[in-house]
Amino acid sequence: RDPHGVAEAHKLLDSSYAWLDQTLEEQGWACGDFSLADCAAGPSLFYADWVHPIAEDCRKIKAYRQRLLARPSFARAVDEARSYRPLFPPGAPDRD
C-alpha cells in the first residue's frame, strides 16, 4: 500500500532480473545440472514474476522459468497449489 516502497521493490526486482539474466547460462540450470539451487530459486522466481513481470529483454530468465515450469516435479507443485491462489496477497494472475 506504500507507493514509494512498491516502486523501490520493483526497482530491486528489475536489478535482480538484469543480474540473473547476465549470470544464467543459455540452456542450463542455476549451477549446471538441475540441483537444490533450482528448487530454491524456482518458487521465488515464480512468484516474483507474478508481482512484477520479468521484462521481455530478460530472455534467459524467461526461458529458465519456462524450463522450471516444464519439470514434472515443479509443474506438479504448481498444479497442486492452484486451489490456494486466491490466498496470494496481491492476487494471482490468470496464467501459469
GROMACS .gro file of C-alpha atoms in nm:
model
   96
    1ARG     CA    1   0.000   0.000   0.000
    2ASP     CA    2   0.305   0.221   0.017
    3PRO     CA    3   0.361   0.350  -0.338
    4HIS     CA    4   0.720   0.451  -0.263
    5GLY     CA    5   0.803   0.112  -0.111
    6VAL     CA    6   0.641  -0.070  -0.402
    7ALA     CA    7   0.834   0.138  -0.655
    8GLU     CA    8   1.159   0.064  -0.469
    9ALA     CA    9   1.077  -0.309  -0.461
   10HIS     CA   10   1.011  -0.305  -0.837
   11LYS     CA   11   1.349  -0.136  -0.894
   12LEU     CA   12   1.517  -0.407  -0.686
   13LEU     CA   13   1.341  -0.679  -0.885
   14ASP     CA   14   1.445  -0.516  -1.213
   15SER     CA   15   1.807  -0.505  -1.091
   16SER     CA   16   1.788  -0.866  -0.977
   17TYR     CA   17   1.634  -0.976  -1.304
   18ALA     CA   18   1.908  -0.797  -1.501
   19TRP     CA   19   2.184  -0.955  -1.290
   20LEU     CA   20   2.031  -1.302  -1.314
   21ASP     CA   21   1.981  -1.270  -1.688
   22GLN     CA   22   2.352  -1.191  -1.732
   23THR     CA   23   2.455  -1.471  -1.495
   24LEU     CA   24   2.243  -1.760  -1.623
   25GLU     CA   25   2.377  -1.993  -1.886
   26GLU     CA   26   2.175  -2.005  -2.207
   27GLN     CA   27   2.020  -2.351  -2.164
   28GLY     CA   28   2.134  -2.464  -1.821
   29TRP     CA   29   2.024  -2.461  -1.467
   30ALA     CA   30   2.140  -2.239  -1.180
   31CYS     CA   31   2.455  -2.445  -1.108
   32GLY     CA   32   2.499  -2.658  -1.418
   33ASP     CA   33   2.281  -2.965  -1.364
   34PHE     CA   34   1.939  -2.935  -1.204
   35SER     CA   35   2.006  -2.905  -0.830
   36LEU     CA   36   1.880  -2.783  -0.497
   37ALA     CA   37   1.968  -2.431  -0.613
   38ASP     CA   38   1.694  -2.455  -0.877
   39CYS     CA   39   1.450  -2.598  -0.621
   40ALA     CA   40   1.519  -2.292  -0.403
   41ALA     CA   41   1.518  -2.034  -0.682
   42GLY     CA   42   1.212  -2.168  -0.861
   43PRO     CA   43   0.936  -2.060  -0.623
   44SER     CA   44   1.090  -1.716  -0.568
   45LEU     CA   45   1.115  -1.652  -0.939
   46PHE     CA   46   0.767  -1.795  -0.997
   47TYR     CA   47   0.604  -1.555  -0.751
   48ALA     CA   48   0.830  -1.258  -0.828
   49ASP     CA   49   0.711  -1.272  -1.190
   50TRP     CA   50   0.354  -1.258  -1.065
   51VAL     CA   51   0.405  -0.934  -0.869
   52HIS     CA   52   0.645  -0.770  -1.117
   53PRO     CA   53   0.663  -0.944  -1.456
   54ILE     CA   54   1.004  -1.030  -1.594
   55ALA     CA   55   1.093  -0.786  -1.874
   56GLU     CA   56   1.082  -0.918  -2.229
   57ASP     CA   57   1.451  -0.839  -2.277
   58CYS     CA   58   1.542  -1.082  -1.994
   59ARG     CA   59   1.507  -1.377  -2.230
   60LYS     CA   60   1.736  -1.610  -2.034
   61ILE     CA   61   1.527  -1.573  -1.719
   62LYS     CA   62   1.205  -1.618  -1.910
   63ALA     CA   63   1.344  -1.935  -2.069
   64TYR     CA   64   1.471  -2.057  -1.730
   65ARG     CA   65   1.128  -2.004  -1.576
   66GLN     CA   66   0.969  -2.198  -1.863
   67ARG     CA   67   1.217  -2.485  -1.810
   68LEU     CA   68   1.122  -2.489  -1.442
   69LEU     CA   69   0.752  -2.499  -1.526
   70ALA     CA   70   0.820  -2.788  -1.766
   71ARG     CA   71   0.991  -3.000  -1.496
   72PRO     CA   72   0.739  -3.262  -1.380
   73SER     CA   73   0.809  -3.207  -1.009
   74PHE     CA   74   0.780  -2.829  -1.035
   75ALA     CA   75   0.473  -2.848  -1.260
   76ARG     CA   76   0.308  -3.084  -1.012
   77ALA     CA   77   0.373  -2.845  -0.721
   78VAL     CA   78   0.229  -2.554  -0.921
   79ASP     CA   79  -0.074  -2.757  -1.022
   80GLU     CA   80  -0.143  -2.887  -0.671
   81ALA     CA   81  -0.129  -2.533  -0.531
   82ARG     CA   82  -0.390  -2.389  -0.772
   83SER     CA   83  -0.668  -2.404  -0.514
   84TYR     CA   84  -0.463  -2.174  -0.288
   85ARG     CA   85  -0.415  -1.897  -0.545
   86PRO     CA   86  -0.693  -1.681  -0.401
   87LEU     CA   87  -0.483  -1.657  -0.083
   88PHE     CA   88  -0.188  -1.495  -0.266
   89PRO     CA   89  -0.193  -1.142  -0.115
   90PRO     CA   90  -0.152  -0.930  -0.431
   91GLY     CA   91  -0.379  -1.163  -0.629
   92ALA     CA   92  -0.268  -1.435  -0.866
   93PRO     CA   93  -0.260  -1.369  -1.238
   94ASP     CA   94  -0.465  -1.593  -1.465
   95ARG     CA   95  -0.164  -1.779  -1.608
   96ASP     CA   96   0.090  -2.050  -1.528
   0.00000   0.00000   0.00000
